[in-house]
Coordinates of C-alpha atoms in Angstrom, one line a residue:
Chain A
M1 CA 0.0 0.0 0.0
A2 CA 2.6 2.5 1.0
E3 CA 4.8 1.5 -2.0
K4 CA 2.4 3.4 -4.2
Q5 CA 3.9 6.6 -2.9
V6 CA 7.0 6.5 -5.1
P7 CA 5.8 6.2 -8.7
R8 CA 7.0 3.2 -10.7
T9 CA 8.4 5.4 -13.5
Q10 CA 10.4 7.4 -11.0
K11 CA 11.8 4.2 -9.5
C12 CA 12.8 3.0 -12.9
I13 CA 14.5 6.2 -13.8
A14 CA 16.2 6.3 -10.4
V15 CA 17.8 3.0 -11.2
L16 CA 18.4 3.2 -14.9
W17 CA 19.8 6.8 -15.3
P18 CA 22.5 6.8 -12.6
S19 CA 23.6 3.3 -13.6
F20 CA 23.9 4.6 -17.2
M21 CA 26.2 7.4 -16.2
V22 CA 28.3 5.1 -14.0
A23 CA 28.5 2.7 -16.9
I24 CA 29.9 5.4 -19.1
V25 CA 32.6 6.2 -16.6
A26 CA 33.4 2.6 -15.9
T27 CA 33.6 1.8 -19.7
G28 CA 35.9 4.7 -20.3
L29 CA 38.2 3.8 -17.5
F30 CA 38.3 0.1 -18.2
F31 CA 38.9 0.3 -21.9
S32 CA 41.5 3.0 -21.5
A33 CA 43.4 0.5 -19.5
F34 CA 42.6 -2.7 -21.5
D35 CA 42.7 -3.0 -25.3
P36 CA 39.7 -5.1 -26.5
D37 CA 42.1 -6.9 -28.8
D38 CA 44.0 -8.2 -25.7
L39 CA 40.9 -9.7 -24.2
Y40 CA 40.2 -13.3 -24.7
P41 CA 36.8 -14.0 -23.3
F42 CA 36.7 -17.6 -22.0
G43 CA 40.1 -18.1 -23.6
E44 CA 38.8 -17.6 -27.1
Q45 CA 39.9 -15.2 -29.7
T46 CA 36.7 -13.3 -30.6
E47 CA 35.5 -12.1 -34.0
V48 CA 33.7 -9.2 -32.5
S49 CA 34.9 -5.7 -33.5
R50 CA 36.4 -3.3 -31.0
L51 CA 33.3 -1.2 -31.1
G52 CA 31.4 -4.3 -30.4
I53 CA 33.5 -5.1 -27.3
Y54 CA 33.1 -1.5 -26.1
S55 CA 29.4 -1.7 -26.6
I56 CA 29.0 -5.1 -24.9
G57 CA 31.3 -3.9 -22.1
F58 CA 29.2 -0.8 -21.6
L59 CA 25.9 -2.7 -21.6
L60 CA 27.3 -5.2 -19.0
F61 CA 28.5 -2.4 -16.8
W62 CA 25.1 -0.8 -17.1
L63 CA 23.4 -4.0 -16.2
V64 CA 25.6 -4.6 -13.1
S65 CA 25.2 -1.0 -11.9
A66 CA 21.5 -1.3 -12.4
I67 CA 21.3 -4.4 -10.3
S68 CA 23.2 -2.6 -7.6
G69 CA 20.7 0.3 -7.9
I70 CA 17.7 -2.1 -7.6
G71 CA 19.3 -3.5 -4.4
T72 CA 19.7 0.0 -3.0
L73 CA 16.1 0.9 -3.9
Y74 CA 14.9 -2.2 -2.3
F75 CA 16.8 -1.8 0.9
A76 CA 16.5 1.9 1.2
I77 CA 12.9 2.7 0.3
T78 CA 10.9 -0.5 0.7
N79 CA 11.9 -1.4 4.3
C80 CA 11.6 2.2 5.4
M81 CA 8.2 2.5 4.0
R82 CA 7.0 -0.8 5.5
Q83 CA 7.9 0.5 8.9
N84 CA 6.4 3.9 8.4
P85 CA 3.3 3.6 6.2
G86 CA 2.4 6.9 4.7
S87 CA 6.0 8.2 4.6
R88 CA 8.2 8.5 1.6
G89 CA 11.2 7.0 3.3
Chain B
M1 CA 0.4 24.3 -13.6
T2 CA -0.3 21.4 -11.3
N3 CA 2.2 21.2 -8.5
P4 CA 2.9 17.5 -8.2
D5 CA 4.4 17.9 -4.7
A6 CA 1.4 19.6 -3.1
T7 CA 0.2 18.2 0.1
G8 CA -2.7 20.0 1.7
P9 CA -3.0 20.7 5.4
G10 CA -5.4 17.8 5.9
A11 CA -3.0 15.3 4.5
A12 CA -2.4 13.5 7.7
S13 CA -6.0 12.8 8.1
R14 CA -6.6 11.4 4.6
S15 CA -6.3 7.8 3.8
D16 CA -3.1 6.3 2.2
E17 CA -4.8 6.1 -1.1
Q18 CA -5.7 9.8 -1.2
V19 CA -2.3 10.9 0.0
A20 CA -0.7 8.8 -2.7
Q21 CA -2.8 10.4 -5.4
S22 CA -2.2 13.9 -4.3
L23 CA 1.6 13.3 -4.1
Y24 CA 1.9 12.1 -7.7
A25 CA 0.5 13.5 -10.9
A26 CA 1.7 12.6 -14.3
A27 CA 3.6 15.4 -16.0
E28 CA 1.4 17.5 -18.1
K29 CA 2.7 18.8 -21.4
I30 CA 4.0 22.3 -21.1
Y31 CA 3.3 24.6 -24.0
P32 CA 5.8 27.4 -23.7
R33 CA 4.7 30.4 -25.5
Q34 CA 7.0 31.7 -28.1
V35 CA 9.0 34.7 -27.0
H36 CA 10.8 37.5 -28.8
G37 CA 13.4 39.8 -27.4
L38 CA 17.2 40.3 -26.8
F39 CA 17.8 37.1 -24.9
A40 CA 15.6 35.1 -27.3
R41 CA 17.7 36.3 -30.1
L42 CA 20.9 35.4 -28.2
R43 CA 19.5 32.0 -27.6
V44 CA 18.7 31.4 -31.2
L45 CA 22.2 32.5 -32.2
G46 CA 23.5 30.1 -29.6
V47 CA 21.3 27.2 -30.9
L48 CA 22.3 27.8 -34.5
G49 CA 25.9 28.2 -33.7
L50 CA 26.2 25.1 -31.5
L51 CA 24.1 22.9 -33.7
G52 CA 26.2 24.2 -36.6
I53 CA 29.4 23.2 -34.8
Y54 CA 27.9 19.8 -33.8
Y55 CA 26.9 18.8 -37.4
I56 CA 29.8 20.3 -39.3
T57 CA 32.8 19.4 -37.1
P58 CA 32.9 15.6 -37.9
W59 CA 33.3 16.5 -41.6
L60 CA 36.4 18.7 -41.0
R61 CA 39.7 17.2 -41.8
W62 CA 43.2 17.8 -40.5
E63 CA 46.4 16.4 -42.0
G64 CA 44.8 13.4 -43.6
H65 CA 42.5 12.4 -40.8
Q66 CA 39.2 13.7 -39.4
A67 CA 39.9 16.8 -37.3
L68 CA 37.8 15.8 -34.3
L69 CA 37.7 12.0 -34.0
L70 CA 37.5 10.0 -30.8
D71 CA 38.5 6.9 -32.9
L72 CA 37.4 4.1 -30.7
P73 CA 38.2 1.2 -33.1
A74 CA 41.7 2.5 -33.6
R75 CA 42.0 3.7 -30.0
K76 CA 43.2 7.2 -30.7
F77 CA 41.6 10.5 -29.9
H78 CA 42.3 13.1 -32.6
I79 CA 41.7 16.7 -31.5
F80 CA 43.0 18.7 -34.4
F81 CA 46.7 18.9 -33.9
I82 CA 46.7 16.8 -30.7
T83 CA 46.5 13.0 -31.0
L84 CA 45.9 11.2 -27.7
W85 CA 46.7 7.5 -27.2
P86 CA 45.4 5.3 -24.4
Q87 CA 48.8 5.9 -22.7
D88 CA 47.8 9.6 -22.6
F89 CA 44.7 8.9 -20.5
F90 CA 46.1 11.3 -17.9
Y91 CA 45.9 14.2 -20.3
L92 CA 42.3 13.3 -21.2
A93 CA 41.4 13.2 -17.6
V94 CA 43.0 16.6 -17.0
L95 CA 41.1 18.1 -20.0
L96 CA 37.9 16.9 -18.5
I97 CA 38.8 18.4 -15.1
I98 CA 39.5 21.7 -16.9
A99 CA 36.2 21.6 -18.6
G100 CA 34.5 21.0 -15.2
L101 CA 36.3 23.8 -13.6
V102 CA 35.4 26.2 -16.4
L103 CA 31.8 25.2 -15.9
F104 CA 32.0 25.9 -12.1
F105 CA 33.8 29.2 -12.7
V106 CA 31.2 30.4 -15.2
T107 CA 28.4 29.2 -12.9
A108 CA 29.8 31.2 -10.0
L109 CA 29.9 34.3 -12.2
A110 CA 26.8 34.1 -14.2
G111 CA 24.6 31.4 -12.8
R112 CA 22.9 28.8 -15.1
V113 CA 24.0 30.3 -18.4
W114 CA 25.0 26.7 -19.5
C115 CA 21.4 25.5 -19.0
G116 CA 19.7 28.4 -20.8
Y117 CA 22.1 28.8 -23.7
A118 CA 24.6 25.9 -24.3
C119 CA 23.2 22.7 -22.8
P120 CA 22.5 20.1 -25.6
Q121 CA 19.1 19.4 -24.0
T122 CA 18.1 23.0 -24.3
V123 CA 19.6 23.3 -27.8
W124 CA 17.9 20.3 -29.2
T125 CA 14.6 21.0 -27.4
E126 CA 14.6 24.5 -29.0
A127 CA 15.1 22.9 -32.4
F128 CA 12.3 20.4 -31.9
L129 CA 10.0 23.2 -30.6
W130 CA 10.8 25.2 -33.7
I131 CA 9.8 22.2 -35.9
E132 CA 6.7 21.7 -33.8
R133 CA 5.7 25.3 -34.2
K134 CA 6.2 25.2 -38.0
V135 CA 4.0 22.1 -38.3
E136 CA 1.4 22.5 -35.6
G137 CA 1.2 26.3 -35.2
N138 CA 1.6 28.6 -32.2
R139 CA 0.8 27.7 -28.6
M140 CA -2.9 28.2 -28.9
Q141 CA -3.2 26.2 -32.1
Q142 CA -1.1 23.4 -30.5
Q143 CA -3.4 23.2 -27.4
K144 CA -6.5 23.2 -29.6
L145 CA -5.1 20.4 -31.8
D146 CA -4.2 18.3 -28.8
A147 CA -7.7 18.7 -27.3
L148 CA -9.4 17.4 -30.5
P149 CA -10.1 13.8 -31.0
M150 CA -8.1 11.9 -33.6
S151 CA -9.0 12.7 -37.2
A152 CA -7.4 12.5 -40.6
R153 CA -6.2 16.0 -40.4
K154 CA -4.8 15.6 -36.8
F155 CA -3.1 12.4 -37.8
R156 CA -1.5 14.0 -40.9
I157 CA -0.2 16.9 -38.8
K158 CA 1.1 14.8 -36.0
A159 CA 2.7 12.3 -38.5
T160 CA 4.5 15.1 -40.3
K161 CA 5.8 16.4 -37.0
H162 CA 7.0 13.0 -35.8
F163 CA 8.5 12.2 -39.2
L164 CA 10.5 15.4 -39.2
W165 CA 11.5 14.8 -35.6
L166 CA 12.6 11.2 -36.3
A167 CA 14.6 12.3 -39.4
F168 CA 16.3 15.0 -37.5
S169 CA 17.1 12.5 -34.6
A170 CA 18.4 9.9 -37.1
W171 CA 20.8 12.5 -38.6
T172 CA 21.8 13.5 -35.0
G173 CA 22.5 9.8 -34.1
F174 CA 24.5 9.3 -37.3
T175 CA 26.6 12.4 -36.6
F176 CA 27.1 11.3 -33.0
V177 CA 28.5 8.0 -34.1
G178 CA 30.6 9.9 -36.6
Y179 CA 32.6 11.4 -33.8
F180 CA 33.7 7.9 -32.7
S181 CA 34.0 6.2 -36.1
P182 CA 35.3 8.0 -39.2
I183 CA 32.2 9.7 -40.5
T184 CA 33.1 9.6 -44.2
E185 CA 33.5 5.9 -44.1
L186 CA 30.3 5.6 -42.0
G187 CA 28.4 7.7 -44.6
R188 CA 29.6 5.6 -47.5
N189 CA 28.6 2.4 -45.6
L190 CA 25.2 4.0 -44.8
L191 CA 24.5 4.7 -48.4
A192 CA 25.5 1.1 -49.3
F193 CA 23.4 -0.3 -46.5
N194 CA 26.6 -1.8 -45.2
I195 CA 26.9 -0.4 -41.6
G196 CA 28.3 -2.7 -39.0
P197 CA 25.8 -4.1 -36.4
W198 CA 27.2 -2.1 -33.5
E199 CA 27.4 1.2 -35.4
T200 CA 23.7 0.6 -36.3
F201 CA 22.8 -0.1 -32.7
W202 CA 24.4 3.2 -31.5
I203 CA 22.9 5.3 -34.3
I204 CA 19.5 4.0 -33.4
F205 CA 20.1 4.3 -29.7
Y206 CA 21.3 7.8 -29.8
G207 CA 18.8 8.9 -32.4
F208 CA 16.0 7.5 -30.2
A209 CA 17.4 9.2 -27.1
T210 CA 17.4 12.5 -29.0
Y211 CA 13.8 12.0 -30.1
G212 CA 12.7 11.0 -26.6
N213 CA 14.6 13.8 -24.7
A214 CA 13.9 16.7 -27.0
G215 CA 10.5 15.6 -28.3
F216 CA 8.9 14.4 -25.1
M217 CA 10.9 14.7 -21.9
R218 CA 12.1 18.3 -22.4
E219 CA 12.1 20.1 -19.2
Q220 CA 11.8 16.9 -17.2
V221 CA 15.4 16.1 -18.1
C222 CA 16.4 19.3 -16.4
K223 CA 14.1 18.8 -13.4
Y224 CA 14.6 15.1 -12.7
M225 CA 17.7 13.8 -14.5
C226 CA 20.4 16.4 -14.7
P227 CA 23.1 16.2 -12.1
Y228 CA 24.2 19.8 -12.9
A229 CA 20.8 21.1 -12.0
R230 CA 21.2 19.6 -8.5
F231 CA 24.5 21.0 -7.6
Q232 CA 24.7 24.2 -9.6
S233 CA 23.4 26.2 -6.7
A234 CA 26.4 25.1 -4.6
M235 CA 28.4 27.4 -6.7
F236 CA 26.1 30.3 -6.3
D237 CA 26.7 33.1 -3.8
K238 CA 25.1 36.5 -3.3
D239 CA 27.0 38.0 -6.2
T240 CA 26.1 35.4 -8.8
L241 CA 23.9 36.6 -11.7
V242 CA 20.5 35.1 -11.5
V243 CA 17.2 35.7 -13.3
S244 CA 15.0 37.5 -10.8
Y245 CA 11.7 39.3 -10.5
I246 CA 11.9 42.6 -8.6
P247 CA 9.1 42.5 -6.0
N248 CA 9.9 46.0 -4.7
R249 CA 8.9 47.3 -8.1
G250 CA 6.3 44.9 -9.1
E251 CA 4.2 44.5 -6.0
P252 CA 1.3 44.9 -5.3
R253 CA 0.5 43.4 -8.7
G254 CA -2.7 44.0 -10.5
S255 CA -4.1 44.7 -13.9
R256 CA -4.9 48.2 -14.9
K257 CA -5.5 50.4 -17.9
R258 CA -2.6 51.9 -19.7
S259 CA -3.8 55.4 -18.8
V260 CA -3.9 54.7 -15.1
D261 CA -0.9 55.9 -13.1
P262 CA 0.3 53.0 -11.0
V263 CA 1.5 55.1 -8.1
T264 CA -1.8 56.8 -7.5
A265 CA -3.6 53.5 -8.0
G266 CA -1.4 52.0 -5.3
L267 CA -0.1 49.3 -7.7
G268 CA 3.3 48.0 -8.6
D269 CA 4.6 47.6 -12.1
C270 CA 3.4 44.0 -12.4
I271 CA 0.1 43.9 -14.3
D272 CA -0.3 40.2 -13.6
C273 CA -0.5 39.4 -17.3
T274 CA 1.1 35.9 -16.5
L275 CA 3.1 36.1 -19.7
C276 CA 6.2 35.2 -17.7
V277 CA 4.6 31.9 -16.7
Q278 CA 3.3 31.2 -20.2
V279 CA 6.7 31.5 -21.8
C280 CA 8.5 29.5 -19.2
P281 CA 9.7 26.1 -20.6
T282 CA 9.8 24.5 -17.1
G283 CA 6.4 25.9 -16.2
I284 CA 7.3 27.9 -13.0
D285 CA 6.3 31.4 -11.9
I286 CA 9.5 33.4 -11.5
R287 CA 7.6 35.9 -9.4
D288 CA 7.7 33.3 -6.6
G289 CA 11.4 33.7 -6.4
L290 CA 14.4 31.7 -7.7
Q291 CA 13.5 28.0 -8.0
Y292 CA 15.7 25.1 -8.9
E293 CA 13.6 24.3 -11.9
C294 CA 14.5 27.7 -13.4
I295 CA 17.1 27.1 -16.1
A296 CA 17.8 30.8 -16.6
C297 CA 16.7 30.8 -20.2
S298 CA 15.5 34.4 -19.7
A299 CA 12.3 33.9 -21.8
C300 CA 10.5 35.6 -18.9
I301 CA 12.8 38.6 -19.2
D302 CA 12.0 39.1 -22.8
A303 CA 8.3 38.6 -22.3
C304 CA 8.1 41.0 -19.4
D305 CA 10.3 43.7 -21.1
D306 CA 7.9 43.5 -24.1
V307 CA 4.9 44.1 -21.8
M308 CA 6.7 46.9 -20.0
D309 CA 7.3 48.6 -23.3
K310 CA 3.7 48.3 -24.2
M311 CA 2.6 49.8 -20.9
G312 CA 5.2 52.6 -21.1
Y313 CA 7.0 51.4 -18.0
E314 CA 10.8 50.9 -17.6
K315 CA 12.2 47.5 -18.7
G316 CA 13.7 45.2 -16.3
L317 CA 10.9 44.2 -13.9
I318 CA 12.4 40.7 -14.4
K319 CA 16.1 40.9 -15.1
Y320 CA 19.5 39.4 -14.5
T321 CA 20.6 40.6 -11.1
T322 CA 22.3 39.4 -8.0
E323 CA 21.1 38.8 -4.5
H324 CA 23.3 41.6 -3.2
A325 CA 21.8 44.0 -5.7
M326 CA 18.3 43.0 -4.7
Q327 CA 19.1 43.7 -1.1
G328 CA 20.2 47.2 -2.1
G329 CA 23.9 46.5 -1.9
K330 CA 26.6 46.5 -4.5
T331 CA 27.5 43.5 -6.6
H332 CA 31.1 42.4 -6.3
I333 CA 32.3 40.6 -9.4
L334 CA 35.9 40.2 -8.3
R335 CA 35.5 38.3 -5.0
P336 CA 37.5 35.6 -3.3
R337 CA 35.5 32.7 -4.8
I338 CA 36.1 34.1 -8.3
F339 CA 39.8 34.6 -7.6
I340 CA 40.2 31.1 -6.3
Y341 CA 38.4 29.5 -9.2
A342 CA 40.4 31.6 -11.6
V343 CA 43.7 30.8 -10.0
I344 CA 43.0 27.1 -9.9
L345 CA 41.8 27.0 -13.4
L346 CA 44.8 29.0 -14.7
S347 CA 47.3 26.8 -12.9
I348 CA 45.8 23.6 -14.1
M349 CA 45.7 24.9 -17.7
V350 CA 49.3 26.1 -17.6
A351 CA 50.5 22.8 -16.0
F352 CA 48.6 20.9 -18.7
A353 CA 50.0 22.9 -21.5
W354 CA 53.5 22.6 -20.2
S355 CA 53.3 18.9 -19.5
F356 CA 51.8 18.2 -22.8
S357 CA 54.5 20.1 -24.6
Q358 CA 57.1 18.0 -22.8
R359 CA 55.3 14.8 -23.8
V360 CA 57.5 12.3 -25.7
S361 CA 55.7 10.9 -28.7
L362 CA 57.3 7.5 -28.3
G363 CA 55.9 4.6 -26.3
L364 CA 57.7 1.4 -25.3
D365 CA 56.0 -1.6 -23.6
V366 CA 58.0 -4.6 -22.6
I367 CA 56.3 -7.9 -22.0
R368 CA 58.5 -10.8 -20.8
D369 CA 57.7 -14.2 -22.3
R370 CA 56.1 -16.0 -19.4
N371 CA 56.2 -19.5 -20.8
T372 CA 59.7 -20.1 -19.5
L373 CA 61.7 -18.6 -16.7
Y374 CA 64.8 -18.6 -18.8
R375 CA 66.5 -20.6 -21.4
E376 CA 70.0 -21.9 -21.8
T377 CA 71.6 -21.5 -25.2
S378 CA 74.0 -23.9 -26.8
D379 CA 76.8 -21.5 -25.8
G380 CA 75.8 -21.8 -22.1
L381 CA 74.4 -18.3 -21.9
I382 CA 71.2 -17.6 -20.1
E383 CA 68.5 -16.2 -22.4
N384 CA 65.2 -14.4 -21.7
V385 CA 62.7 -13.6 -24.4
Y386 CA 60.6 -10.5 -24.6
I387 CA 58.0 -8.9 -26.9
L388 CA 58.5 -5.2 -27.3
K389 CA 55.6 -3.0 -28.4
I390 CA 57.0 0.2 -30.0
L391 CA 54.4 3.0 -30.4
N392 CA 55.3 5.8 -32.7
M393 CA 53.0 8.6 -31.5
D394 CA 54.7 11.2 -33.6
D395 CA 53.6 12.8 -36.9
A396 CA 56.6 11.5 -38.8
E397 CA 58.1 8.1 -39.5
H398 CA 61.2 7.2 -37.5
Q399 CA 64.0 4.7 -37.3
Y400 CA 65.0 3.7 -33.8
E401 CA 68.0 2.4 -32.0
L402 CA 67.4 -0.2 -29.3
S403 CA 69.9 -0.8 -26.5
V404 CA 69.8 -2.5 -23.1
S405 CA 71.7 -2.2 -19.8
G406 CA 71.7 -3.5 -16.2
I407 CA 73.8 -6.6 -16.4
P408 CA 77.5 -6.6 -17.4
G409 CA 78.0 -8.2 -20.8
L410 CA 74.3 -8.3 -21.6
T411 CA 73.6 -8.7 -25.3
L412 CA 70.6 -8.0 -27.3
H413 CA 69.4 -10.1 -30.3
K414 CA 66.6 -9.2 -32.6
D415 CA 65.5 -10.6 -36.0
M416 CA 65.0 -7.2 -37.6
A417 CA 68.1 -5.2 -38.5
V418 CA 66.3 -1.8 -38.7
I419 CA 63.5 -0.7 -36.4
Q420 CA 61.3 1.5 -38.6
V421 CA 57.8 2.5 -37.5
A422 CA 55.4 4.6 -39.5
S423 CA 53.7 7.6 -38.0
G424 CA 50.9 6.5 -35.6
G425 CA 52.1 2.9 -36.0
I426 CA 52.7 0.1 -33.5
M427 CA 55.4 -2.5 -34.0
E428 CA 55.6 -5.8 -32.1
L429 CA 59.2 -6.8 -31.9
P430 CA 60.5 -10.0 -30.3
V431 CA 63.9 -9.7 -28.7
R432 CA 66.2 -12.0 -26.8
L433 CA 68.6 -11.0 -24.1
R434 CA 71.6 -13.1 -23.3
A435 CA 73.9 -13.0 -20.3
E436 CA 76.6 -15.1 -18.7
E437 CA 75.5 -17.0 -15.7
G438 CA 78.4 -15.7 -13.8
D439 CA 77.4 -12.1 -14.4
L440 CA 74.0 -12.6 -12.8
E441 CA 74.0 -11.4 -9.2
A442 CA 70.6 -12.8 -8.3
R443 CA 67.8 -15.0 -9.6
S444 CA 66.1 -11.9 -10.8
S445 CA 67.9 -8.9 -12.2
D446 CA 66.7 -5.5 -13.3
V447 CA 67.4 -4.5 -16.8
V448 CA 66.5 -1.3 -18.7
F449 CA 65.6 -1.1 -22.4
E450 CA 66.3 2.2 -24.1
L451 CA 64.8 3.2 -27.4
V452 CA 66.0 6.3 -29.2
A453 CA 64.9 7.8 -32.6
Q454 CA 67.9 8.0 -34.9
D455 CA 67.0 11.4 -36.2
D456 CA 65.7 13.0 -33.0
A457 CA 67.5 12.4 -29.6
A458 CA 64.6 13.9 -27.8
L459 CA 62.4 10.9 -28.8
I460 CA 63.6 8.5 -26.2
A461 CA 61.8 5.9 -24.1
R462 CA 63.1 3.7 -21.3
E463 CA 61.4 0.7 -19.8
D464 CA 62.4 -1.5 -16.9
A465 CA 62.2 -5.3 -17.1
R466 CA 63.2 -8.4 -15.3
F467 CA 65.8 -10.8 -16.4
L468 CA 65.5 -14.2 -14.7
G469 CA 68.1 -16.8 -14.3
P470 CA 69.1 -19.8 -12.2
N471 CA 69.8 -19.4 -8.5

């Protein structure tokens, strides 16, 4: 009941947007240090282009950060609101 | 405008359901009224200038390559006469810090000028609004059209607008990818329907983001997503230029005929025409004071000045001013905060320029062959194998001399007689180092490789490595 207080759209953006920005930073730092050509995922030489590796890397970073964001959202908002119905956390 | 954050005085006594409903309202579309005036003209100039720069720059060339190209596939960033390699990551980081400091400095001086004039979100939203006005008409016509049920005419108009928006977004997405992948090649591939899958993905992704942000989200990006919007006020002080309504002049507000003298009528200069609210792209009332949603676009200044002219009053009922000036004091432009920002900015810029001028455009990486600790040759010498990566980061081709030191009698063997690397090229060179067992002081010795360009002694690189032998 109290979870209705934070709109679902806002929750989605609160997870997806910061994780997007973090993913950009993480991708930039990681691939400045490591050349995609020097990466052998699971020991195999991949046919994927460098741009492809950057893109996949970025999407993976985004996914991982988003998962972290979902965890934060869950622990920060939901529990607080369960204890105090009617509050916004 | 509905205030989505409104909670009435009886909130505590309402049920959860009612409170939830009053706390949240879906964003209503804001129809900013078109405005004309000095700042509107400045903004149009800004929009045209910045968009021009954005769409034209990838097509500029410099010494055989694209002038501004963050070449991700080739892992080089070309910024006109500067070429940065991944090894130069530090310089890129410093450049970004300088950009940030410039933003903070300008914000401390002039408030949110970035938001109102330069921010891509503002710039593209202005362009999209212009297209929308050309297709759907002015504010009133747009509101009327949206209120109508769907019809052939409405569909035609909306379809035209969205088609133009999508085409513009697609071009924007294509140009964006052109900053990261040579645009002439990308263009040729596009015409031949031969673009790589990831380039396609990013063109569509970025095009769609432009379409969504500028077509639909608009001021909601500023209000809910932008990090700068949240921390910009941390750089403000009482001497920062902000857009402000002058309540001493304007209050008490009230409409009156042109012929009426406001002083005798006991009225301030504000005639409550609400034009300042109608032109506001974020839908606030600047007369309530500075709010964080205000992006300082100064549309309200233009609108109000226009009305002041019509009423025969002095311009500037809403204007750029500072908190100090509003309180009747004097604005100090040169103050400690400004000095400190300026000094830090200048020092970092000078340090960067000097450091970059000292940069040696030669890179050397040494990777020891890890398959074996060491080898014994047929002559009884201890041998270690290395792969050297030689990066010629210079504009010209060079031939290099390679030497090694650190162990008495150490010899260097390579298959190639001459080390010649083209400009911007990378050479992988296997080398073998041999030493007498007796000359080795320990199981692991430090050696130093030295690479010098034959025609330029300043182009020198040294790398440490380990030479391993028996106990």
